Short mmCIF file of C-alpha atoms and ligand atoms in Angstrom, two decimals:
data_model
loop_
_atom_site.label_atom_id
_atom_site.label_comp_id
_atom_site.label_asym_id
_atom_site.label_seq_id
_atom_site.Cartn_x
_atom_site.Cartn_y
_atom_site.Cartn_z
CA MET V 18 -4.94 -24.75 26.89
CA ILE V 19 -5.07 -22.07 24.24
CA VAL V 20 -2.50 -19.70 22.75
CA LEU V 21 -3.33 -16.03 22.27
CA LYS V 22 -0.84 -14.07 20.19
CA PHE V 23 -0.95 -10.29 20.04
CA GLY V 24 1.00 -8.36 17.42
CA GLY V 25 2.80 -5.06 17.83
CA SER V 26 -0.21 -2.90 17.01
CA SER V 27 -2.27 -4.73 19.67
CA VAL V 28 0.23 -3.83 22.42
CA ALA V 29 1.32 -0.45 21.06
CA ASP V 30 0.52 1.54 24.24
CA ALA V 31 -1.10 1.32 27.67
CA ALA V 32 -4.65 1.56 26.31
CA CYS V 33 -4.01 -1.31 23.91
CA MET V 34 -2.40 -3.39 26.66
CA ARG V 35 -5.46 -2.91 28.87
CA GLN V 36 -7.60 -4.26 26.06
CA VAL V 37 -5.26 -7.25 25.68
CA ALA V 38 -5.34 -7.83 29.43
CA GLU V 39 -9.11 -8.00 29.30
CA LEU V 40 -9.00 -10.60 26.53
CA ALA V 41 -6.39 -12.61 28.41
CA ARG V 42 -8.55 -12.56 31.57
CA GLU V 43 -11.57 -13.72 29.60
CA ALA V 44 -9.47 -16.69 28.48
CA LEU V 45 -8.54 -17.66 32.07
CA PRO V 46 -10.83 -20.74 32.11
CA GLN V 47 -9.01 -22.03 29.03
CA ALA V 48 -5.50 -21.89 30.53
CA PRO V 49 -4.10 -19.15 28.29
CA LEU V 50 -0.54 -18.79 27.06
CA VAL V 51 -0.14 -15.19 25.85
CA VAL V 52 2.54 -14.66 23.21
CA LEU V 53 3.42 -11.03 22.59
CA SER V 54 5.26 -9.04 19.96
CA ALA V 55 7.25 -5.94 20.76
CA MET V 56 5.20 -2.78 21.39
CA GLY V 57 4.23 -0.96 18.19
CA LYS V 58 7.24 -0.22 16.02
CA THR V 59 9.81 -1.02 18.72
CA THR V 60 11.61 -3.64 16.62
CA ASN V 61 12.11 -1.07 13.85
CA GLY V 62 13.48 1.32 16.48
CA LEU V 63 15.93 -1.32 17.73
CA PHE V 64 17.12 -1.98 14.19
CA ALA V 65 17.55 1.76 13.62
CA ALA V 66 19.53 2.13 16.84
CA ALA V 67 21.77 -0.80 15.94
CA LYS V 68 22.40 0.51 12.43
CA ALA V 69 23.26 3.96 13.81
CA ALA V 70 25.70 2.37 16.24
CA GLU V 71 27.26 0.35 13.42
CA THR V 72 28.16 3.55 11.57
CA GLY V 73 29.78 4.85 14.77
CA ASP V 74 26.90 7.24 15.45
CA LEU V 75 26.66 6.52 19.17
CA ALA V 76 24.71 9.72 19.85
CA GLY V 77 22.06 8.68 17.31
CA ALA V 78 21.87 5.19 18.79
CA MET V 79 21.52 6.57 22.31
CA GLU V 80 18.79 8.93 21.15
CA GLN V 81 16.84 5.94 19.78
CA GLN V 82 17.44 4.10 23.03
CA ARG V 83 16.06 7.07 25.01
CA LEU V 84 12.97 7.27 22.80
CA LEU V 85 12.26 3.58 23.31
CA MET V 86 12.86 3.86 27.03
CA ALA V 87 10.50 6.84 27.29
CA ALA V 88 7.73 5.00 25.40
CA HIS V 89 8.03 1.88 27.56
CA ARG V 90 8.21 3.80 30.83
CA LYS V 91 5.20 5.88 29.78
CA ALA V 92 3.17 2.75 29.03
CA ALA V 93 4.18 1.20 32.35
CA SER V 94 3.36 4.27 34.38
CA GLU V 95 -0.02 4.68 32.66
CA LEU V 96 -0.88 1.05 33.29
CA PHE V 97 -0.03 1.34 36.98
CA ASP V 98 -1.37 4.90 37.46
CA GLU V 99 2.10 6.27 38.15
CA ALA V 100 2.84 3.56 40.75
CA VAL V 101 5.05 1.18 38.76
CA PRO V 102 6.00 -1.75 41.02
CA GLU V 103 9.62 -1.67 42.09
CA ALA V 104 10.40 -5.04 40.59
CA LEU V 105 9.14 -3.98 37.16
CA ASP V 106 10.92 -0.65 37.40
CA GLY V 107 14.15 -2.46 38.22
CA THR V 108 13.68 -4.90 35.33
CA LEU V 109 13.12 -2.06 32.86
CA THR V 110 16.26 -0.30 34.10
CA GLU V 111 18.20 -3.54 33.70
CA LEU V 112 16.90 -4.21 30.18
CA PHE V 113 17.61 -0.68 28.97
CA GLY V 114 21.05 -0.96 30.57
CA GLU V 115 21.63 -4.14 28.56
CA LEU V 116 20.49 -2.35 25.40
CA GLU V 117 22.86 0.52 26.06
CA LEU V 118 25.80 -1.82 26.61
CA LEU V 119 25.05 -3.69 23.39
CA LEU V 120 24.76 -0.46 21.40
CA ARG V 121 27.98 0.90 22.88
CA GLY V 122 29.75 -2.32 21.97
CA VAL V 123 28.51 -2.15 18.40
CA ALA V 124 29.47 1.53 18.13
CA LEU V 125 32.96 0.88 19.51
CA LEU V 126 33.64 -1.92 17.05
CA ARG V 127 31.55 -0.44 14.24
CA GLU V 128 30.53 -3.99 13.60
CA LEU V 129 27.02 -5.37 13.71
CA SER V 130 26.98 -9.13 13.26
CA PRO V 131 23.62 -10.89 12.84
CA ARG V 132 24.24 -12.38 16.28
CA SER V 133 24.59 -8.93 17.85
CA MET V 134 21.54 -7.74 15.93
CA ASP V 135 19.45 -10.57 17.36
CA ALA V 136 20.61 -9.80 20.90
CA ILE V 137 19.49 -6.20 20.37
CA ALA V 138 16.22 -7.08 18.58
CA SER V 139 15.24 -9.47 21.39
CA LEU V 140 14.79 -6.56 23.77
CA GLY V 141 11.52 -5.47 22.16
CA GLU V 142 9.64 -8.63 23.12
CA ARG V 143 11.45 -8.97 26.44
CA LEU V 144 10.28 -5.46 27.39
CA SER V 145 6.68 -5.73 26.22
CA THR V 146 6.15 -9.07 27.97
CA ARG V 147 7.69 -7.86 31.26
CA ILE V 148 5.34 -4.89 31.38
CA PHE V 149 2.32 -6.92 30.40
CA ALA V 150 3.02 -9.83 32.77
CA ALA V 151 3.45 -7.42 35.68
CA PHE V 152 0.17 -5.70 34.77
CA VAL V 153 -1.94 -8.87 34.54
CA GLY V 154 -0.13 -10.56 37.41
CA GLY V 155 0.80 -13.43 35.12
CA ALA V 156 3.73 -15.83 35.05
CA TRP V 157 6.54 -14.58 32.80
CA VAL V 158 8.55 -17.12 30.83
CA ASP V 159 11.73 -16.34 28.91
CA ALA V 160 10.98 -17.83 25.48
CA ARG V 161 14.70 -18.47 25.07
CA THR V 162 14.48 -21.29 27.58
CA VAL V 163 12.02 -23.08 25.28
CA MET V 164 12.31 -21.85 21.69
CA ARG V 165 15.46 -23.77 20.68
CA THR V 166 16.72 -22.81 17.22
CA ASP V 167 19.68 -23.35 14.95
CA ASN V 168 22.32 -20.63 14.78
CA VAL V 169 21.20 -18.85 11.61
CA PHE V 170 20.94 -15.50 13.35
CA GLY V 171 18.24 -13.20 12.02
CA GLU V 172 16.30 -16.07 10.46
CA ALA V 173 16.76 -18.95 12.84
CA ALA V 174 14.94 -22.25 12.29
CA PRO V 175 13.13 -23.64 15.34
CA GLN V 176 13.94 -27.22 16.33
CA GLN V 177 10.57 -28.65 17.17
CA GLN V 178 11.76 -31.84 18.87
CA ALA V 179 13.92 -29.94 21.32
CA ILE V 180 11.22 -27.31 21.80
CA ARG V 181 8.73 -29.98 22.74
CA ILE V 182 11.01 -31.30 25.47
CA LEU V 183 11.91 -27.84 26.75
CA ALA V 184 8.25 -26.76 26.75
CA ASP V 185 7.37 -29.80 28.85
CA GLN V 186 10.01 -28.70 31.35
CA HIS V 187 9.65 -24.94 31.48
CA LEU V 188 6.25 -24.01 30.10
CA GLY V 189 3.82 -26.90 30.48
CA PRO V 190 3.97 -27.05 34.29
CA LEU V 191 3.04 -23.36 34.57
CA ILE V 192 0.06 -23.53 32.27
CA HIS V 193 -3.09 -23.78 34.25
CA VAL V 194 -6.71 -22.74 34.37
CA ASP V 195 -7.03 -19.32 36.04
CA ARG V 196 -3.43 -18.39 35.34
CA ILE V 197 -2.10 -16.16 32.55
CA VAL V 198 1.31 -17.27 31.31
CA VAL V 199 3.15 -14.66 29.23
CA THR V 200 6.03 -15.24 26.84
CA GLN V 201 7.71 -13.67 23.81
CA GLY V 202 7.14 -14.27 20.16
CA TYR V 203 9.95 -13.88 17.61
CA ILE V 204 12.89 -14.77 19.88
CA GLY V 205 14.68 -17.99 20.70
CA ALA V 206 18.11 -19.31 21.58
CA THR V 207 20.67 -21.78 20.31
CA GLU V 208 21.79 -24.79 22.29
CA GLU V 209 24.80 -22.74 23.48
CA GLY V 210 22.42 -20.07 24.75
CA TYR V 211 22.92 -17.40 22.09
CA THR V 212 19.84 -15.30 21.48
CA THR V 213 18.27 -15.71 18.04
CA THR V 214 15.22 -14.39 16.18
CA LEU V 215 12.92 -16.19 13.77
CA GLY V 216 12.90 -13.32 11.26
CA ARG V 217 10.74 -10.20 11.09
CA GLY V 218 7.10 -10.85 11.84
CA GLY V 219 8.08 -14.17 13.44
CA SER V 220 5.72 -13.99 16.41
CA ASP V 221 2.91 -15.80 14.61
CA TYR V 222 5.33 -18.62 13.97
CA SER V 223 6.27 -18.70 17.65
CA ALA V 224 2.61 -18.86 18.62
CA ALA V 225 1.93 -21.76 16.25
CA LEU V 226 4.97 -23.64 17.51
CA PHE V 227 4.06 -23.18 21.16
CA GLY V 228 0.51 -24.25 20.32
CA ALA V 229 1.76 -27.34 18.49
CA VAL V 230 4.13 -28.59 21.18
CA LEU V 231 1.68 -27.88 24.00
CA GLY V 232 -1.29 -29.42 22.19
CA ALA V 233 -3.38 -26.24 22.24
CA ARG V 234 -7.07 -26.42 21.43
CA GLU V 235 -6.70 -23.25 19.39
CA VAL V 236 -4.11 -20.67 18.41
CA GLN V 237 -5.64 -17.19 18.32
CA ILE V 238 -3.81 -14.58 16.27
CA TRP V 239 -5.07 -11.20 17.50
CA THR V 240 -4.39 -8.37 15.11
CA ASP V 241 -5.99 -5.29 13.59
CA VAL V 242 -8.26 -6.86 10.97
CA GLU V 243 -11.43 -8.91 11.28
CA GLY V 244 -9.87 -12.08 10.02
CA VAL V 245 -8.82 -12.77 6.46
CA LEU V 246 -10.78 -10.92 3.77
CA THR V 247 -11.88 -12.12 0.35
CA CYS V 248 -9.68 -9.49 -1.28
CA ASP V 249 -7.55 -6.47 -0.39
CA PRO V 250 -10.17 -3.97 0.87
CA ARG V 251 -8.15 -1.02 -0.44
CA VAL V 252 -8.75 -2.37 -3.94
CA VAL V 253 -12.15 -3.98 -3.47
CA PRO V 254 -14.09 -2.07 -0.78
CA GLU V 255 -16.83 -4.70 -0.69
CA ALA V 256 -14.34 -7.42 0.33
CA LEU V 257 -15.85 -9.70 2.99
CA PRO V 258 -14.34 -11.47 5.97
CA ILE V 259 -13.92 -15.18 5.32
CA SER V 260 -15.29 -17.25 8.17
CA GLU V 261 -13.55 -20.52 7.32
CA LEU V 262 -10.35 -21.00 5.44
CA SER V 263 -8.41 -24.18 4.85
CA PHE V 264 -4.72 -24.35 5.66
CA ALA V 265 -3.96 -24.89 1.99
CA GLU V 266 -5.96 -21.83 0.99
CA ALA V 267 -4.30 -19.77 3.70
CA ALA V 268 -0.87 -20.87 2.51
CA GLU V 269 -1.70 -19.90 -1.08
CA LEU V 270 -2.97 -16.49 0.04
CA ALA V 271 -0.01 -15.92 2.33
CA ALA V 272 2.30 -16.60 -0.61
CA PHE V 273 0.53 -13.72 -2.32
CA GLY V 274 1.24 -11.39 0.54
CA ALA V 275 -2.11 -11.50 2.36
CA LYS V 276 -0.83 -9.39 5.24
CA VAL V 277 -2.41 -11.14 8.19
CA LEU V 278 -0.42 -14.33 8.33
CA HIS V 279 3.18 -15.31 8.18
CA PRO V 280 3.17 -18.28 5.76
CA ALA V 281 5.38 -20.33 8.05
CA THR V 282 2.82 -19.92 10.84
CA ILE V 283 0.69 -22.47 9.18
CA GLN V 284 3.04 -25.42 9.20
CA PRO V 285 3.35 -26.40 12.87
CA ALA V 286 -0.36 -25.88 13.45
CA VAL V 287 -1.44 -27.85 10.34
CA GLU V 288 0.61 -30.82 11.35
CA ALA V 289 -0.87 -30.80 14.82
CA HIS V 290 -4.43 -30.25 13.50
CA ILE V 291 -4.85 -27.17 15.64
CA PRO V 292 -7.22 -24.51 14.31
CA VAL V 293 -5.79 -21.01 13.99
CA THR V 294 -8.16 -18.07 14.29
CA VAL V 295 -7.42 -14.54 13.13
CA ARG V 296 -9.23 -11.92 15.22
CA HIS V 297 -9.51 -8.16 15.70
CA THR V 298 -8.23 -6.95 19.09
CA GLN V 299 -10.42 -3.84 19.04
CA LYS V 300 -13.52 -5.78 17.93
CA PRO V 301 -13.28 -9.02 19.91
CA ARG V 302 -16.94 -9.84 19.37
CA GLY V 303 -16.71 -9.10 15.66
CA ARG V 304 -16.13 -11.47 12.83
CA PHE V 305 -13.04 -13.64 12.59
CA THR V 306 -11.53 -16.30 10.39
CA THR V 307 -10.92 -19.88 11.42
CA ILE V 308 -8.15 -21.64 9.55
CA SER V 309 -8.21 -25.39 9.87
CA SER V 310 -6.93 -28.46 8.08
CA GLU V 311 -10.17 -29.07 6.25
CA VAL V 312 -13.15 -26.90 5.47
CA ASN V 313 -15.92 -27.01 2.98
CA THR V 314 -16.76 -23.47 2.07
CA GLY V 315 -19.77 -22.94 -0.12
CA ARG V 316 -18.07 -20.96 -2.85
CA PRO V 317 -15.66 -22.32 -5.44
CA ILE V 318 -13.52 -19.23 -4.97
CA THR V 319 -12.71 -18.27 -1.41
CA ALA V 320 -10.48 -15.28 -2.03
CA LEU V 321 -8.55 -13.33 -4.61
CA ALA V 322 -5.01 -12.10 -4.28
CA SER V 323 -2.48 -10.46 -6.55
CA ARG V 324 1.22 -9.90 -6.84
CA GLY V 325 3.04 -7.51 -9.09
CA PRO V 326 4.91 -6.23 -10.84
CA ILE V 327 6.40 -9.49 -11.97
CA THR V 328 8.24 -10.44 -15.15
CA VAL V 329 7.14 -13.07 -17.66
CA LEU V 330 9.82 -14.92 -19.60
CA THR V 331 8.82 -16.76 -22.73
CA VAL V 332 11.45 -19.29 -23.66
CA SER V 333 11.38 -21.10 -26.96
CA SER V 334 13.61 -23.43 -28.83
CA THR V 335 12.31 -24.66 -32.13
CA ARG V 336 15.09 -27.17 -32.13
CA MET V 337 14.70 -28.76 -28.76
CA LEU V 338 11.32 -28.11 -27.25
CA ALA V 339 9.66 -31.17 -28.65
CA GLN V 340 12.58 -33.27 -27.52
CA SER V 341 13.02 -34.65 -24.09
CA GLY V 342 15.30 -32.86 -21.69
CA PHE V 343 14.56 -29.28 -22.68
CA LEU V 344 12.61 -28.44 -19.54
CA ALA V 345 15.19 -30.13 -17.36
CA ARG V 346 17.94 -28.11 -18.95
CA LEU V 347 15.91 -24.92 -18.66
CA PHE V 348 15.05 -25.31 -14.99
CA GLU V 349 18.54 -26.46 -14.14
CA VAL V 350 19.73 -22.95 -15.09
CA PHE V 351 17.09 -21.31 -12.87
CA GLY V 352 17.87 -23.66 -10.02
CA ARG V 353 21.61 -23.14 -10.18
CA ARG V 354 21.17 -19.36 -10.26
CA GLY V 355 18.74 -19.47 -7.35
CA VAL V 356 15.96 -17.81 -9.34
CA SER V 357 12.59 -18.94 -8.14
CA VAL V 358 9.87 -19.50 -10.72
CA ASP V 359 6.25 -18.95 -9.72
CA LEU V 360 3.97 -19.86 -12.60
CA VAL V 361 4.71 -22.08 -15.56
CA ALA V 362 2.68 -22.65 -18.70
CA THR V 363 3.86 -24.67 -21.66
CA ALA V 364 2.88 -24.60 -25.30
CA GLU V 365 4.14 -26.75 -28.16
CA VAL V 366 7.06 -24.46 -29.00
CA SER V 367 7.50 -22.31 -25.92
CA VAL V 368 7.43 -22.19 -22.15
CA SER V 369 6.23 -19.13 -20.26
CA LEU V 370 7.24 -18.59 -16.70
CA THR V 371 7.06 -15.80 -14.17
CA VAL V 372 9.81 -14.49 -11.92
CA GLU V 373 10.00 -11.62 -9.43
CA ALA V 374 10.57 -8.22 -11.04
CA ASP V 375 13.85 -7.64 -9.21
CA VAL V 376 15.61 -10.82 -10.36
CA PRO V 377 18.90 -10.01 -12.15
CA LEU V 378 17.98 -11.22 -15.61
CA ARG V 379 20.97 -10.49 -17.77
CA PRO V 380 23.26 -13.36 -16.68
CA LEU V 381 20.31 -15.74 -16.69
CA ILE V 382 19.24 -14.82 -20.19
CA GLN V 383 22.81 -14.94 -21.44
CA GLU V 384 23.09 -18.48 -20.26
CA LEU V 385 19.71 -19.50 -21.66
CA ALA V 386 20.62 -17.91 -24.99
CA SER V 387 23.01 -20.75 -25.70
CA PHE V 388 20.11 -23.13 -26.27
CA ALA V 389 16.90 -21.08 -26.36
CA LYS V 390 15.31 -17.83 -27.43
CA VAL V 391 14.03 -15.69 -24.55
CA GLU V 392 11.46 -12.92 -24.66
CA VAL V 393 11.09 -10.70 -21.61
CA HIS V 394 7.79 -9.05 -20.68
CA GLU V 395 8.04 -6.77 -17.71
CA GLY V 396 5.26 -4.95 -15.88
CA ARG V 397 2.91 -7.88 -15.45
CA ALA V 398 0.96 -9.09 -12.42
CA ILE V 399 -0.30 -12.44 -11.20
CA ILE V 400 -3.88 -12.67 -10.01
CA ALA V 401 -4.72 -15.77 -8.02
CA ALA V 402 -8.19 -17.13 -7.44
CA VAL V 403 -7.95 -19.46 -4.46
CA GLY V 404 -10.54 -21.97 -3.30
CA GLU V 405 -10.79 -25.57 -2.13
CA ARG V 406 -13.80 -26.19 -4.32
CA LEU V 407 -12.12 -25.00 -7.50
CA LYS V 408 -11.15 -28.59 -8.19
CA SER V 409 -14.71 -29.83 -8.11
CA THR V 410 -16.37 -26.92 -9.90
CA PRO V 411 -16.45 -27.34 -13.66
CA GLY V 412 -16.47 -24.27 -15.88
CA ILE V 413 -14.83 -21.94 -13.39
CA ALA V 414 -12.03 -20.95 -15.76
CA ALA V 415 -14.60 -19.99 -18.39
CA GLN V 416 -16.48 -17.86 -15.85
CA LEU V 417 -13.27 -16.25 -14.78
CA LEU V 418 -12.25 -15.36 -18.31
CA SER V 419 -15.67 -14.01 -19.16
CA ALA V 420 -15.79 -11.92 -15.96
CA LEU V 421 -12.56 -10.28 -17.06
CA GLY V 422 -14.23 -9.02 -20.24
CA ASP V 423 -11.81 -6.98 -22.32
CA ILE V 424 -8.85 -7.39 -19.94
CA ASN V 425 -6.29 -9.45 -21.79
CA VAL V 426 -5.05 -12.61 -20.09
CA GLU V 427 -1.48 -13.43 -21.08
CA MET V 428 -1.00 -16.62 -19.14
CA ILE V 429 -3.17 -18.99 -17.18
CA SER V 430 -2.10 -21.74 -14.84
CA GLN V 431 -3.77 -24.01 -12.35
CA GLY V 432 -1.62 -25.13 -9.47
CA GLY V 433 -0.94 -28.81 -8.94
CA ASN V 434 -3.02 -28.75 -5.76
CA GLU V 435 -5.90 -27.48 -7.90
CA ILE V 436 -6.93 -24.81 -5.43
CA ASN V 437 -5.18 -21.93 -7.13
CA LEU V 438 -6.12 -20.69 -10.57
CA SER V 439 -3.65 -18.00 -11.54
CA ILE V 440 -3.66 -15.60 -14.46
CA VAL V 441 -1.21 -13.00 -15.68
CA VAL V 442 -2.33 -9.57 -16.80
CA GLN V 443 -0.66 -6.21 -17.45
CA VAL V 444 0.13 -4.75 -14.05
CA GLU V 445 -1.99 -1.63 -14.70
CA HIS V 446 -5.06 -3.85 -15.10
CA THR V 447 -4.62 -5.53 -11.72
CA HIS V 448 -7.14 -3.53 -9.71
CA GLU V 449 -9.85 -3.53 -12.34
CA ALA V 450 -9.37 -7.27 -12.86
CA LEU V 451 -9.69 -7.93 -9.13
CA ARG V 452 -12.86 -5.82 -8.93
CA ARG V 453 -14.47 -7.61 -11.87
CA LEU V 454 -13.56 -11.05 -10.59
CA HIS V 455 -14.71 -10.24 -7.09
CA ARG V 456 -18.07 -8.98 -8.32
CA VAL V 457 -18.80 -12.08 -10.37
CA LEU V 458 -16.99 -14.91 -8.61
CA VAL V 459 -16.97 -13.94 -4.94
CA ALA V 460 -19.73 -11.44 -4.14
CA GLY V 461 -22.07 -12.87 -6.79
CA ILE V 462 -22.10 -16.42 -5.45
CA ARG V 463 -23.07 -16.53 -1.79
N1 LIG A 515 8.54 -7.75 16.75
C1 LIG A 515 8.93 -8.54 15.60
C2 LIG A 515 8.81 -7.69 14.35
O1 LIG A 515 8.36 -6.56 14.40
C3 LIG A 515 8.17 -9.81 15.49
C4 LIG A 515 6.68 -9.68 15.27
O2 LIG A 515 6.09 -8.61 15.49
O3 LIG A 515 6.08 -10.67 14.88
O4 LIG A 515 9.18 -8.15 13.30
MG1 MG A 516 4.98 -7.10 14.11
#
C-alpha cells in the first residue's frame, strides 16, 4: 500500500479536490490511503472562532462558523454539480451543528481549554475528508479510532504501539487495491476517547505514522512545491529541486525551517525504512524529492538553510575555563532555565553559543555572572550547509570561507553528525552569504 498526504492548499477548493481525486485514482493499483488536511485555512478559521467565543463574542464566532460552512458547502456543491448526495449533506449539517454547540459552550463559559480547542480544531479535517471521500466514492475512516495519543491536548504524542494494533483492526482490513481509503491527518484521540491534535501542521506526522504502522511502500507528501529545494528560492532564485535527500539531511534542514516538512514527520518513516517523497499537486509529473534512510548524492553540499535573527553569547572565565567542570556548570544553567542552545564553539578562554533571539536573557546572564563574563551579540544569523558527503570531502570549510569573500564569519561549527557545517554572520549579510555560497558550492558543482 502507499500513503498519499495532501495539505490544506492541495484541498483548498473544489478544483483542487478534483485534482487530488485524480491523483488518488491513479494510485488505485497501489492500494492508496489518502490522508487529508483541513481545506485551505480552515484550521486558522476554527482557531479564530474559538478565540472569539472565549472572549464571549458569540456573534463573531457564529460569523466564522457561517463562513466556514459556506466555503465547505460551496466546495461540495461544485464537486457534485449542485446535486450533493443526501448522506453527505446530512453529515455536513451534523458537523456544523457540532461546531456550533462547541462554540456556544465556549462562549457561555468564556473558557477555552486545550481539550475544547482540539475538539473544535478536529472539525477541519473531519469536514474535508467527508467531502472528499463522498466525491471519490472511497471508504472514510475516523482517524480517532486509530491515532491513539496521550492527553497533551494541542500537542499530543502518538502512541505507536497502540496505533499499530488499532490500525490492524480498523484500517488495514479496508486497504485494498482498487479502493481509496480516506482519513484525517492532524487529529487523534486518547484512550478515553477524547479528541486530540498533534499540533499545527501535524498532518505530515500522521501520514508518516500511518505509513509506518501499515508498512507502506512509500509515503507521498503532496504540497505546493516541487520537492525540497537547494535553498530558499525567494533568496536564491536559481535554487534547484533536490532529487534525493537523506533523512539526516532532511532533519537538519527541517530544523532550519525548510517549510515543506514537519521535522517530526521523519522519525516514524526513518525507523520503518519507508521512503518519503515530496511532490507538487499541480505538477504531478514534475520534479520531486525522495527522502530515504541512505542516499549518496554527488555534491558535498546538498542544500543551504538559514535562521535568524539569533543571539550569540560569548562566555568567558579566565579563572575557570581551563579547569574541569566549567562547561558542565555553564550548561547546567541553560538546562535548568530551559534555554536551548543551537551552536557551540569553544576557544581556550571562552565559549560561544547561539540562542533564539526571543530568549529572556537577563535572568540567565545574571546567574552566569556569578562565575563568568558574558558578552551578548544580537542580530546574528546561522547559515547551515548540509550534506551527507561533507564528512568525506576535505577542504570544504576552506572553500566555504573563501566563497564568502569579505563577509565576516563570527563563529563556525560542524555538527557531531558531520553533515552540517554552520557559520554565524551578521543577520543583514544572510542573503548575500547564501547567494555566494549557493553559486560556488551548490550550483558550481554538479
Ligand atoms: N490542518 C492542520 C493545520 O493547519 C494540520 C495540517 O494542515 O497539517 O495546522
Ligand atoms: Mg496545513
